[in-house]
Coordinates of C-alpha atoms (C1' of nucleotides) in Angstrom, one line a residue:
Chain A
M14 CA 0.0 0.0 0.0
H15 CA 1.2 3.5 -0.8
L16 CA 0.3 6.1 1.8
V17 CA 0.5 9.4 0.1
C18 CA 0.9 12.4 2.3
R19 CA -0.6 15.7 1.3
P20 CA 0.9 18.5 3.4
G21 CA -0.1 22.1 3.9
T22 CA -3.7 21.6 4.4
G23 CA -3.5 23.2 7.8
R24 CA -4.6 20.1 9.8
P25 CA -3.4 20.2 13.4
D26 CA -2.5 16.5 13.5
G27 CA -0.2 16.3 10.5
P28 CA -0.5 15.7 6.8
E29 CA -3.6 14.2 5.2
V30 CA -3.0 10.7 4.0
L31 CA -4.4 9.1 0.9
A32 CA -4.0 5.3 0.6
V33 CA -3.4 3.9 -2.9
P34 CA -3.7 0.1 -2.9
P35 CA -1.2 -1.9 -5.0
G36 CA -2.1 -2.0 -8.7
Q37 CA -4.8 0.6 -8.4
D38 CA -4.7 4.1 -9.9
V39 CA -7.1 5.8 -7.5
A40 CA -6.7 6.8 -3.9
Q41 CA -9.0 5.9 -1.1
P42 CA -10.7 8.8 0.8
P43 CA -8.3 10.9 2.9
E44 CA -7.5 10.0 6.4
T45 CA -5.8 11.9 9.2
F46 CA -2.1 11.1 9.7
T47 CA -2.8 9.6 13.1
T48 CA -5.4 7.2 11.8
A49 CA -3.3 6.1 8.8
Y50 CA -0.1 5.7 10.9
E51 CA -1.9 3.5 13.5
R52 CA -3.3 1.3 10.7
S53 CA -0.1 1.1 8.7
S54 CA 2.2 -1.9 8.5
S55 CA 5.9 -2.1 7.9
T56 CA 5.4 -3.0 4.3
D57 CA 3.4 0.1 3.5
R58 CA 5.4 2.8 1.6
W59 CA 5.0 6.4 2.7
V60 CA 4.9 8.8 -0.2
W61 CA 5.6 12.5 0.1
A62 CA 7.1 15.4 -1.9
D63 CA 10.1 15.9 0.3
T64 CA 11.4 13.6 3.0
A65 CA 13.5 16.4 4.6
V66 CA 10.3 18.4 5.2
T67 CA 7.6 15.9 6.0
Y68 CA 9.5 13.1 7.7
R69 CA 11.5 15.6 9.7
D70 CA 8.2 16.7 11.3
L71 CA 7.0 13.1 11.8
L72 CA 10.2 12.4 13.6
R73 CA 9.7 15.4 15.9
G74 CA 6.5 13.7 16.9
G75 CA 8.4 10.5 17.6
H76 CA 7.1 8.7 14.6
R77 CA 9.4 6.4 12.5
V78 CA 8.4 4.8 9.2
E79 CA 9.9 1.8 7.6
R80 CA 9.7 2.6 3.8
A81 CA 9.2 5.7 1.8
H82 CA 9.1 7.1 -1.7
D83 CA 10.4 10.7 -2.1
L84 CA 8.6 12.1 -5.1
R85 CA 11.0 15.0 -5.8
L86 CA 14.1 12.8 -5.6
A87 CA 12.5 10.2 -7.8
R88 CA 11.4 12.8 -10.3
R89 CA 14.8 14.2 -10.7
V90 CA 16.3 10.8 -11.3
L91 CA 13.6 9.7 -13.8
R92 CA 13.4 13.0 -15.8
S93 CA 17.1 12.8 -16.6
A94 CA 17.4 9.0 -16.9
A95 CA 18.5 7.7 -20.3
A96 CA 16.2 4.7 -19.8
L97 CA 13.3 7.1 -20.1
E98 CA 14.6 9.2 -22.9
A99 CA 11.8 10.4 -25.2
S100 CA 9.1 9.3 -22.8
T101 CA 6.3 11.7 -22.2
Y102 CA 7.2 11.8 -18.5
A103 CA 10.8 12.9 -19.3
T104 CA 9.9 15.3 -22.1
A105 CA 7.0 17.1 -20.4
P106 CA 7.7 20.8 -19.7
A107 CA 9.0 21.7 -16.3
D108 CA 6.4 22.2 -13.6
P109 CA 6.6 22.9 -9.8
W110 CA 7.7 19.3 -9.2
D111 CA 11.0 20.2 -10.9
D112 CA 11.7 23.1 -8.4
P113 CA 14.5 22.4 -6.0
A114 CA 13.5 20.8 -2.7
P115 CA 12.4 23.5 -0.2
V116 CA 15.1 24.4 2.2
A117 CA 14.7 22.2 5.2
S118 CA 14.3 24.2 8.4
S119 CA 17.9 24.3 9.6
F120 CA 18.6 24.0 13.3
P121 CA 19.9 27.4 14.2
A122 CA 17.4 29.2 12.1
R123 CA 14.3 27.5 13.5
Q124 CA 13.8 26.2 17.0
A125 CA 11.2 23.7 17.7
E126 CA 7.9 24.9 16.4
T127 CA 4.5 23.5 16.5
L128 CA 4.5 19.9 15.2
F129 CA 3.7 19.7 11.6
D130 CA 3.9 23.5 11.2
V131 CA 5.5 23.1 7.8
A132 CA 5.6 25.8 5.2
A133 CA 5.4 23.3 2.4
P134 CA 4.9 24.7 -1.1
V135 CA 1.6 24.3 -2.7
A136 CA 2.4 21.3 -4.8
P137 CA 0.4 19.6 -7.5
D138 CA -1.4 16.4 -6.6
P139 CA 1.1 13.9 -5.1
V140 CA -1.1 10.9 -6.0
E141 CA -1.0 12.0 -9.7
E142 CA 2.7 12.4 -9.6
L143 CA 3.2 9.0 -7.9
L144 CA 1.1 7.3 -10.6
A145 CA 3.0 9.1 -13.4
Q146 CA 6.3 8.0 -11.9
Q147 CA 5.1 4.4 -11.7
G148 CA 3.9 4.5 -15.2
A149 CA 7.2 5.9 -16.4
V150 CA 9.2 3.3 -14.6
D151 CA 7.0 0.4 -15.8
G152 CA 7.4 1.6 -19.4
S153 CA 11.1 2.3 -19.2
A154 CA 14.0 0.4 -20.7
R155 CA 15.1 -0.7 -17.2
P156 CA 12.2 -0.9 -14.7
G157 CA 13.9 -3.2 -12.2
A158 CA 17.1 -1.2 -11.9
L159 CA 15.2 2.1 -11.6
R160 CA 12.8 0.7 -9.0
L161 CA 15.8 -0.4 -6.9
L162 CA 17.4 3.0 -7.4
L163 CA 14.3 4.9 -6.3
A164 CA 13.8 2.7 -3.3
A165 CA 17.5 3.0 -2.2
E166 CA 17.4 6.7 -2.8
S167 CA 14.3 7.1 -0.7
S168 CA 15.7 5.0 2.1
A169 CA 18.8 7.2 2.1
A170 CA 16.5 10.2 2.5
L171 CA 15.0 8.5 5.6
V172 CA 18.4 8.0 7.0
A173 CA 19.4 11.6 6.3
A174 CA 16.3 12.9 8.1
E175 CA 16.9 10.5 11.0
M176 CA 20.6 11.4 11.3
H177 CA 19.6 15.1 11.5
H178 CA 17.0 14.3 14.1
A179 CA 19.3 12.2 16.3
G180 CA 22.3 14.4 15.7
L181 CA 26.0 13.6 15.9
P182 CA 27.1 13.4 19.5
W183 CA 29.4 16.3 20.1
S184 CA 31.2 17.4 23.2
A185 CA 31.5 21.2 23.1
R186 CA 33.8 20.8 26.2
V187 CA 36.3 18.6 24.5
H188 CA 36.2 20.8 21.4
D189 CA 36.8 23.9 23.5
E190 CA 39.7 22.3 25.3
L191 CA 41.2 21.3 22.0
L192 CA 40.9 24.8 20.6
R193 CA 42.5 26.2 23.8
S194 CA 45.4 23.9 23.6
E195 CA 46.1 24.8 20.0
L196 CA 45.2 28.5 20.0
G197 CA 45.1 29.8 23.5
P198 CA 42.1 31.2 25.3
R199 CA 39.1 32.3 23.3
P200 CA 39.7 35.9 22.2
R201 CA 37.1 38.6 21.7
D202 CA 35.4 38.4 18.3
G203 CA 37.6 39.7 15.6
E204 CA 40.8 39.4 17.5
R205 CA 43.5 36.8 16.8
P206 CA 44.1 34.2 19.5
A207 CA 47.3 34.4 21.4
R208 CA 49.1 31.6 19.6
M209 CA 48.2 33.0 16.1
H210 CA 49.3 36.5 17.2
E211 CA 52.8 35.2 18.1
L212 CA 53.0 33.4 14.7
V213 CA 52.1 36.6 12.8
E214 CA 54.9 38.4 14.5
S215 CA 57.4 35.6 13.6
V216 CA 56.2 35.7 10.0
R217 CA 56.4 39.5 9.8
A218 CA 59.9 39.4 11.3
A219 CA 61.1 36.7 8.9
L220 CA 59.8 38.6 5.9
D221 CA 60.8 42.1 7.2
A222 CA 57.2 43.2 6.7
P223 CA 56.1 44.7 10.0
S224 CA 52.4 45.3 9.0
L225 CA 51.8 42.3 6.8
N226 CA 48.4 40.6 7.1
P227 CA 49.1 37.0 6.3
D228 CA 45.4 36.4 5.6
S229 CA 45.7 38.5 2.5
Q230 CA 46.8 36.2 -0.3
P231 CA 48.1 39.0 -2.6
D232 CA 49.9 40.8 0.2
L233 CA 51.5 37.6 1.4
L234 CA 52.6 36.6 -2.0
R235 CA 54.2 40.0 -2.6
A236 CA 56.0 39.9 0.7
L237 CA 57.3 36.4 0.1
R238 CA 58.7 37.4 -3.3
Y239 CA 60.1 40.6 -1.9
A240 CA 62.0 38.6 0.7
G241 CA 63.4 36.3 -2.1
V242 CA 61.0 33.4 -1.6
S243 CA 60.1 32.3 -5.1
V244 CA 56.7 30.6 -5.0
D245 CA 53.9 30.5 -7.5
S246 CA 51.2 30.7 -4.9
T247 CA 50.7 30.8 -1.1
R248 CA 49.4 27.2 -1.1
Q249 CA 50.7 24.9 1.5
W250 CA 51.9 22.5 -1.1
D251 CA 54.0 25.2 -2.8
L252 CA 55.3 26.6 0.4
E253 CA 56.4 23.2 1.8
R254 CA 59.0 22.8 -0.9
V255 CA 60.8 26.1 0.0
D256 CA 63.6 26.4 2.5
H257 CA 63.3 29.7 4.3
P258 CA 62.8 30.7 8.0
V259 CA 59.3 32.0 7.3
I260 CA 57.9 28.7 6.1
G261 CA 57.6 27.1 9.5
P262 CA 55.7 29.8 11.3
L263 CA 53.7 30.6 8.2
L264 CA 52.5 27.0 7.7
E265 CA 51.6 26.8 11.4
Y266 CA 49.7 30.1 11.2
K267 CA 47.8 28.8 8.2
R268 CA 46.9 25.6 10.0
L269 CA 45.6 27.4 13.0
A270 CA 43.8 30.0 11.0
R271 CA 42.0 27.2 9.2
L272 CA 41.0 25.6 12.5
L273 CA 39.8 28.9 13.9
T274 CA 37.7 30.0 10.9
A275 CA 36.3 26.7 9.9
N276 CA 35.8 24.9 13.2
G277 CA 36.5 27.4 15.9
W278 CA 34.4 28.7 18.8
A279 CA 32.0 30.5 16.4
W280 CA 31.3 27.1 14.7
I281 CA 30.5 25.5 18.1
D282 CA 28.1 28.4 18.9
A283 CA 26.4 28.0 15.6
W284 CA 26.2 24.3 15.2
V285 CA 26.4 22.4 18.5
H286 CA 23.2 22.4 20.6
D287 CA 22.2 20.0 23.4
G288 CA 25.4 17.9 22.8
R289 CA 24.6 17.3 19.1
F290 CA 25.8 18.5 15.7
R291 CA 22.9 18.6 13.2
P292 CA 23.9 19.4 9.6
D293 CA 21.4 19.4 6.8
Y294 CA 22.1 16.4 4.6
V295 CA 21.2 16.8 0.9
V296 CA 20.6 13.4 -0.5
S297 CA 22.0 13.0 -4.0
G298 CA 23.1 16.7 -3.8
A299 CA 25.9 15.9 -6.3
P300 CA 25.0 14.8 -9.9
S301 CA 26.6 11.4 -9.2
G302 CA 24.1 10.7 -6.5
R303 CA 26.6 11.4 -3.7
W304 CA 25.2 13.3 -0.8
A305 CA 26.0 16.9 -0.1
T306 CA 25.5 18.8 3.1
S307 CA 24.5 22.4 3.8
G308 CA 25.7 24.2 6.9
G309 CA 28.5 23.3 9.3
G310 CA 30.7 21.8 6.7
A311 CA 29.6 18.2 7.7
L312 CA 31.3 16.8 4.6
Q313 CA 34.6 18.1 5.7
L314 CA 34.9 17.3 9.4
P315 CA 38.6 17.7 9.9
H316 CA 40.4 14.9 11.7
A317 CA 41.6 17.6 14.1
V318 CA 38.2 18.1 15.6
R319 CA 37.0 14.5 15.6
P320 CA 38.1 14.1 19.2
A321 CA 34.9 16.1 20.0
V322 CA 32.7 13.4 18.6
V323 CA 32.1 11.4 21.8
A324 CA 29.5 8.8 22.6
D325 CA 27.0 9.3 25.4
P326 CA 27.7 7.6 28.7
G327 CA 27.1 3.9 28.4
W328 CA 27.0 4.2 24.7
T329 CA 29.6 3.8 22.0
L330 CA 30.5 4.7 18.5
V331 CA 30.8 2.0 15.9
V332 CA 32.6 3.4 12.9
A333 CA 32.7 1.5 9.6
D334 CA 34.5 2.2 6.4
A335 CA 34.0 0.3 3.1
A336 CA 37.5 -0.5 2.1
Q337 CA 38.5 0.6 -1.4
L338 CA 34.9 0.9 -2.4
E339 CA 35.4 2.4 -5.9
P340 CA 37.8 -0.1 -7.4
R341 CA 35.5 -2.9 -6.2
V342 CA 32.5 -1.2 -7.7
L343 CA 34.4 -0.9 -10.9
A344 CA 35.1 -4.6 -10.8
G345 CA 31.4 -5.2 -10.5
L346 CA 30.4 -2.7 -13.2
A347 CA 32.9 -4.0 -15.7
R348 CA 32.4 -7.6 -14.6
D349 CA 36.1 -7.9 -14.3
E350 CA 36.7 -11.3 -12.6
R351 CA 40.4 -10.8 -12.1
L352 CA 39.9 -7.5 -10.4
A353 CA 37.2 -9.1 -8.2
T354 CA 39.7 -11.8 -7.3
A355 CA 42.4 -9.3 -6.4
G356 CA 40.0 -7.7 -3.9
R357 CA 38.7 -11.0 -2.4
G358 CA 39.0 -11.1 1.4
G359 CA 41.3 -8.2 1.9
D360 CA 43.0 -5.1 0.6
I361 CA 42.5 -4.8 -3.1
Y362 CA 45.7 -2.8 -3.6
A363 CA 47.7 -5.5 -1.8
G364 CA 45.9 -8.0 -4.0
L365 CA 47.3 -6.2 -7.1
V366 CA 50.8 -6.6 -5.7
D367 CA 50.1 -10.3 -4.9
Q368 CA 49.0 -10.9 -8.5
G369 CA 52.2 -9.4 -9.7
V370 CA 50.5 -6.5 -11.5
V371 CA 52.4 -3.8 -9.7
D372 CA 55.4 -3.8 -7.4
S373 CA 54.0 -1.8 -4.5
R374 CA 50.7 -1.0 -2.7
E375 CA 51.4 2.7 -3.3
H376 CA 51.7 2.1 -7.1
A377 CA 48.5 0.1 -7.1
K378 CA 46.6 2.9 -5.3
V379 CA 47.8 5.8 -7.5
G380 CA 47.4 3.7 -10.6
M381 CA 43.9 2.8 -9.7
L382 CA 42.9 6.3 -8.7
G383 CA 44.4 7.6 -11.9
A384 CA 42.2 5.1 -13.9
L385 CA 39.1 6.3 -12.0
Y386 CA 39.8 10.0 -12.2
G387 CA 41.5 10.2 -15.6
G388 CA 44.9 11.1 -14.3
T389 CA 47.8 10.5 -16.7
S390 CA 50.7 12.2 -15.1
G391 CA 53.3 10.9 -12.7
D392 CA 53.3 7.4 -11.3
S393 CA 49.7 7.0 -12.2
G394 CA 50.5 7.3 -15.9
L395 CA 53.5 5.0 -15.5
V396 CA 51.4 2.2 -13.9
R397 CA 48.5 2.5 -16.2
P398 CA 49.8 0.2 -18.9
R399 CA 50.2 -2.6 -16.4
L400 CA 46.6 -2.2 -15.2
V401 CA 45.3 -2.1 -18.8
R402 CA 47.1 -5.5 -19.4
A403 CA 45.9 -7.1 -16.2
F404 CA 42.4 -5.7 -16.1
P405 CA 41.3 -5.0 -19.7
A406 CA 37.6 -5.2 -18.8
A407 CA 37.8 -2.7 -15.9
L408 CA 40.0 -0.2 -17.7
G409 CA 38.1 -0.7 -20.9
F410 CA 34.9 0.2 -19.0
V411 CA 36.1 3.5 -17.6
D412 CA 37.9 4.4 -20.9
A413 CA 34.6 3.8 -22.8
A414 CA 32.8 6.1 -20.3
A415 CA 35.4 8.7 -20.9
R416 CA 35.1 8.5 -24.7
E417 CA 31.3 9.0 -24.4
G418 CA 31.9 12.2 -22.4
E419 CA 34.4 13.5 -24.8
R420 CA 31.8 13.2 -27.6
G421 CA 29.3 15.1 -25.5
R422 CA 27.2 12.0 -24.7
R423 CA 25.7 11.0 -21.4
V424 CA 26.6 7.9 -19.4
S425 CA 24.6 6.0 -16.8
T426 CA 25.3 4.2 -13.5
L427 CA 24.5 0.5 -12.8
L428 CA 21.0 1.4 -11.6
G429 CA 20.3 3.9 -14.3
R430 CA 21.2 7.3 -13.0
T431 CA 22.3 9.4 -16.0
S432 CA 25.0 12.0 -16.1
P433 CA 24.0 15.6 -16.9
P434 CA 24.7 16.8 -20.4
P435 CA 27.8 18.9 -20.9
S436 CA 27.4 22.5 -20.1
G437 CA 26.8 25.2 -22.7
G438 CA 30.5 26.0 -22.7
W439 CA 31.3 22.5 -24.0
G440 CA 29.1 22.8 -27.1
E441 CA 30.4 26.3 -27.9
A442 CA 34.0 25.1 -27.6
Q443 CA 33.3 22.1 -29.9
S444 CA 31.5 24.1 -32.6
G445 CA 34.1 26.9 -32.3
A446 CA 36.8 24.4 -33.2
F447 CA 35.0 23.5 -36.4
A448 CA 34.2 27.0 -37.5
D449 CA 36.0 28.4 -40.6
S450 CA 37.6 31.0 -38.4
A451 CA 38.9 28.4 -35.9
T452 CA 42.3 29.1 -34.5
A453 CA 44.7 26.8 -32.9
D454 CA 43.6 28.2 -29.6
D455 CA 40.0 27.3 -30.3
E456 CA 41.0 23.8 -31.2
S457 CA 43.0 23.3 -28.0
R458 CA 40.2 24.7 -25.9
A459 CA 37.8 22.3 -27.6
R460 CA 40.2 19.4 -26.8
A461 CA 40.6 20.6 -23.2
T462 CA 36.8 20.9 -22.5
G463 CA 36.2 17.6 -24.3
R464 CA 38.7 15.8 -22.1
A465 CA 37.4 17.5 -19.0
Q466 CA 33.9 16.1 -19.8
G467 CA 35.5 12.7 -20.4
R468 CA 37.1 12.7 -17.0
F469 CA 33.8 13.6 -15.5
T470 CA 31.8 10.8 -17.2
R471 CA 34.7 8.4 -16.5
N472 CA 34.4 9.1 -12.8
F473 CA 30.6 9.5 -12.9
V474 CA 29.9 5.8 -13.6
V475 CA 32.1 4.6 -10.8
Q476 CA 31.3 7.4 -8.2
G477 CA 27.6 7.2 -9.0
T478 CA 27.4 3.4 -8.7
A479 CA 29.5 3.6 -5.5
A480 CA 26.8 6.0 -4.2
E481 CA 24.1 3.5 -5.1
W482 CA 26.0 0.8 -3.2
A483 CA 26.3 3.1 -0.3
S484 CA 22.5 3.8 -0.3
C485 CA 21.8 0.1 -0.3
W486 CA 24.3 -0.3 2.6
L487 CA 22.6 2.5 4.6
A488 CA 19.2 1.1 3.9
S489 CA 20.2 -2.3 5.1
I490 CA 22.0 -1.0 8.2
R491 CA 18.9 1.2 9.1
Q492 CA 16.6 -1.7 8.8
R493 CA 18.7 -4.1 10.9
L494 CA 19.5 -1.5 13.6
A495 CA 15.8 -1.0 14.1
A496 CA 15.4 -4.7 14.8
L497 CA 17.9 -4.6 17.7
P498 CA 16.4 -4.8 21.2
V499 CA 16.0 -1.5 23.0
A500 CA 18.7 -0.4 25.3
T501 CA 18.5 -0.5 29.1
D502 CA 20.2 2.9 29.4
A503 CA 18.8 5.8 27.3
C504 CA 21.1 8.2 25.5
L505 CA 20.6 11.9 24.9
A506 CA 19.1 11.5 21.5
P507 CA 15.4 12.4 21.1
A508 CA 12.7 9.8 20.5
P509 CA 12.5 7.4 18.7
F510 CA 16.3 6.9 19.1
A511 CA 16.9 7.5 22.8
E512 CA 16.9 3.7 23.5
Q513 CA 17.7 2.4 20.0
A514 CA 21.0 2.1 18.2
H515 CA 21.0 4.6 15.3
L516 CA 23.1 6.0 12.5
V517 CA 24.6 9.4 13.3
Y518 CA 27.0 10.1 10.4
F519 CA 27.6 9.1 6.8
L520 CA 30.4 10.2 4.5
H521 CA 30.4 8.5 1.1
D522 CA 31.9 5.2 2.1
E523 CA 31.9 5.5 5.9
V524 CA 29.2 5.4 8.6
V525 CA 29.1 6.0 12.3
V526 CA 26.5 4.3 14.5
H527 CA 25.7 5.4 18.1
A528 CA 24.9 2.3 20.0
P529 CA 24.5 1.0 23.6
A530 CA 28.0 -0.2 24.6
G531 CA 26.7 -3.8 25.1
Q532 CA 25.5 -4.0 21.5
A533 CA 28.8 -3.0 19.8
D534 CA 29.5 -6.5 18.5
D535 CA 26.0 -6.9 17.2
V536 CA 26.2 -3.5 15.4
A537 CA 29.6 -4.4 13.9
A538 CA 28.1 -7.6 12.5
I539 CA 25.2 -5.6 11.1
L540 CA 27.6 -3.2 9.3
R541 CA 29.5 -6.2 7.7
E542 CA 26.3 -8.1 6.8
S543 CA 24.8 -5.0 5.3
A544 CA 27.8 -4.4 3.1
A545 CA 27.6 -8.0 1.8
A546 CA 23.9 -7.5 1.3
A547 CA 24.4 -4.3 -0.7
G548 CA 26.9 -6.1 -2.9
R549 CA 24.5 -9.0 -3.6
L550 CA 21.7 -6.5 -4.4
L551 CA 23.8 -4.7 -7.0
F552 CA 26.1 -7.5 -8.3
G553 CA 24.3 -10.6 -7.2
D554 CA 25.7 -13.1 -9.6
L555 CA 29.3 -11.9 -9.2
D556 CA 31.6 -13.2 -6.5
L557 CA 32.6 -9.7 -5.3
D558 CA 33.7 -8.8 -1.8
F559 CA 32.9 -5.6 0.0
P560 CA 35.0 -5.8 3.2
V561 CA 34.4 -3.3 5.9
T562 CA 36.8 -2.1 8.6
V563 CA 35.0 -1.6 11.9
A564 CA 36.2 0.3 15.0
V565 CA 34.4 0.4 18.3
V566 CA 35.4 3.6 19.9
E567 CA 34.4 6.2 22.5
S568 CA 35.6 9.0 20.2
Y569 CA 35.5 9.3 16.4
A570 CA 39.1 10.5 16.5
R571 CA 40.2 7.0 17.5
A572 CA 38.6 5.3 14.5
K573 CA 41.6 5.6 12.2
Chain B
dT16 C1' 26.4 48.1 1.6
dC17 C1' 25.6 44.2 -0.8
dT18 C1' 26.7 40.3 -4.1
dC19 C1' 29.8 37.7 -6.7
dT20 C1' 34.3 35.5 -7.7
dT21 C1' 38.7 33.6 -6.4
dA22 C1' 42.2 31.3 -3.6
dG23 C1' 42.8 28.1 -0.5
dC24 C1' 41.8 24.1 2.3
dG25 C1' 39.2 20.4 4.4
dC26 C1' 36.7 15.8 3.5
dG27 C1' 35.8 11.2 0.5
Chain C
dA29 C1' 53.2 21.3 -22.4
dA30 C1' 50.0 19.8 -19.2
dA31 C1' 46.2 17.5 -18.2
dG32 C1' 42.8 13.4 -11.7
dC33 C1' 36.8 13.2 -9.8
dG34 C1' 33.2 15.1 -6.4
dC35 C1' 31.6 18.3 -2.5
dG36 C1' 31.2 23.1 1.1
dC37 C1' 33.1 26.8 3.7
dT38 C1' 35.8 31.2 4.7
dA39 C1' 38.1 35.5 3.9
dA40 C1' 39.7 38.8 0.8
dG41 C1' 39.0 41.4 -3.1
dA42 C1' 36.4 43.2 -7.0
dG43 C1' 32.5 45.2 -8.8
dA44 C1' 27.8 47.2 -8.6

DNA sequence: TCTCTTAGCGCG
DNA sequence: AAAGCGCGCTAAGAGA
C-alpha cells in the first residue's frame, strides 16, 4: 500500500493521507495522519514530496516509518534517466515538481515549532505524480534497476532525516579544550588568538614586513617574493618545498587560521546544541548521487576536531569504512573477474601486488585512482599500462565512459542514474573548433573541454554506482538496527532513538552508529552483513567482496 | 552596503 | 606542455 501524504492543508494533526492500494490508480478517501499511521504496517510505503520536510516533522512527533518514496528525488532521477529518454514523462515541460526541494528548516534558524507546522509549497497532486512515476518506470527500458534505485534513494533520504533528528554526539567541552590547547584562550570576536598572534609576529619578522596581514593572499605573495622566496602561490603544497625561515611559522599560522575560521568557537556556537551537531544532509546533492550537506561543513569534518565526537555515557560509536569501495564497484560494473579476485578477502591494492600486477601498494593505489579520475601524469601514468594489461575489462569500461563524455554524450550508472549533459561551454568550444575562423587556440580549448567532460563521465559511472552501493548499505543498516532490542540505558538522542542504536554520520563510504555499549558487537556484525547484502543486491551473480573495517570507539578520532 | 568570484583548504 | 573526480566553507577582493 502506498500512503500518500498531502501536506499544507492546515490540519493540526499532521498531513492528510491518501492510501493507494497496489495496482490501483485511484486513492481511497483521505484520512488523518494519526489514523493512517496506526493502521499502517511495515510493508506500506509512505509517499511524500520531500522527506526532509515531512519526515522531519513526523520524527519530531516521535514517529518512525519503515519505507518511503520521495517524489521529488525520484522525479529528478527519472526525468534525466537515459532509460526514459523520449518518454512523455521525461519530455514534459518543467512544472513545480521540478523546483528544488524546499530548504529544510535548519537547526539554528528554526527552533522547535509546532508539530507539523511546515511551510510546504503548494504542490500539485502527489497521487497523480506517484502514478505518473510508476507508469514511467514500468514503461522504461530498465524498470527493475530504476525501482531499486528509487527505493534506495528514498531509504537514504529517511536515513538523512533520522541522522539530522538524532544528531552527531558532540562534546563542546572537548572541542573547547582542543581549541584552547592549539590557539590559547578564546579571544574577543575579531581578535587573533594568542598563539596566532605570536606566529604573525614571527612571519612579519622573517619577511621584514612589519604590518603584513598573512590572511591577504596577494599581500602575502608580494611579501614572500620581496623577501626572495620564489613561490607560485601561497598554497601549503608550494610553500612546503621552499627552504626559508618564514615557512615554519607561516604554515603553522595557516593551519591554526583554518582551524579557527572553519571549526573554531564560532562554529560551536552556531552548530552544537544539546550535545549534538545537526547538519542538513542533501541526499544526492551531487550529480553522481553522492550526498551533499549544507551548513556546518559536515562533509569536511577535519580529523583535528573529531576528538569532540564522543559517545554518550554507556553508549559507544561503531565506525565502519567500506575498504577501497570504488575499485570494487568498478570490478562489478565491468564484470572484471580478475579485479574481483584481487579484492577478495582483503585489501584490493595488496591484491594487485600479490597478483604481480604492480610492485607496491602505493603504485597500485595511485594507478587505480588515476584510472578512476582520468589522471595520466606521474606514477599513475606509468602504472596505467600494467593495469590495462591485467584488467582489460575494468580499464576498458572507464575508458569507454570517458570516450562517451568526450563526444558530449551522457553515461549511466549501474542502476540507471544518468549524467547531466555537458554545459553550454562545452558545445560552444566544440563548434568553435569547427568554424572556418577556428584558431589553434579554439581547437586546443575544444580538446581541453572535451577531455574534462571525459574525466567527468569516466568518474561518474564509478562514483555514481558507489553511491548506489552506499545507499543500499545504509538502507540495510537502518533496517537491521531498528530490529535490535531496546537499550536499558537511554542516550541523549530524542525519541524514537533514545533507546535504540542509530546512524549518526555518513560520508560517502563510511558510517558511524551510536549504540549501547553492550551492542557494539551486534552492530559491527550488522555493518558487515549490510555491506555484503548491498553487494549482492547490485552485483548478485558476481563473487565480489565488500570488506568493511570496523572500529568500536568512544571518540570518532580513534577510528583511524 | 551588498553580491559575486577567487584562492585556499578540508573531507571522501 | 600539461592535463585526476566530487563536495562546502571562509576570507579577501572586486564590482555594482
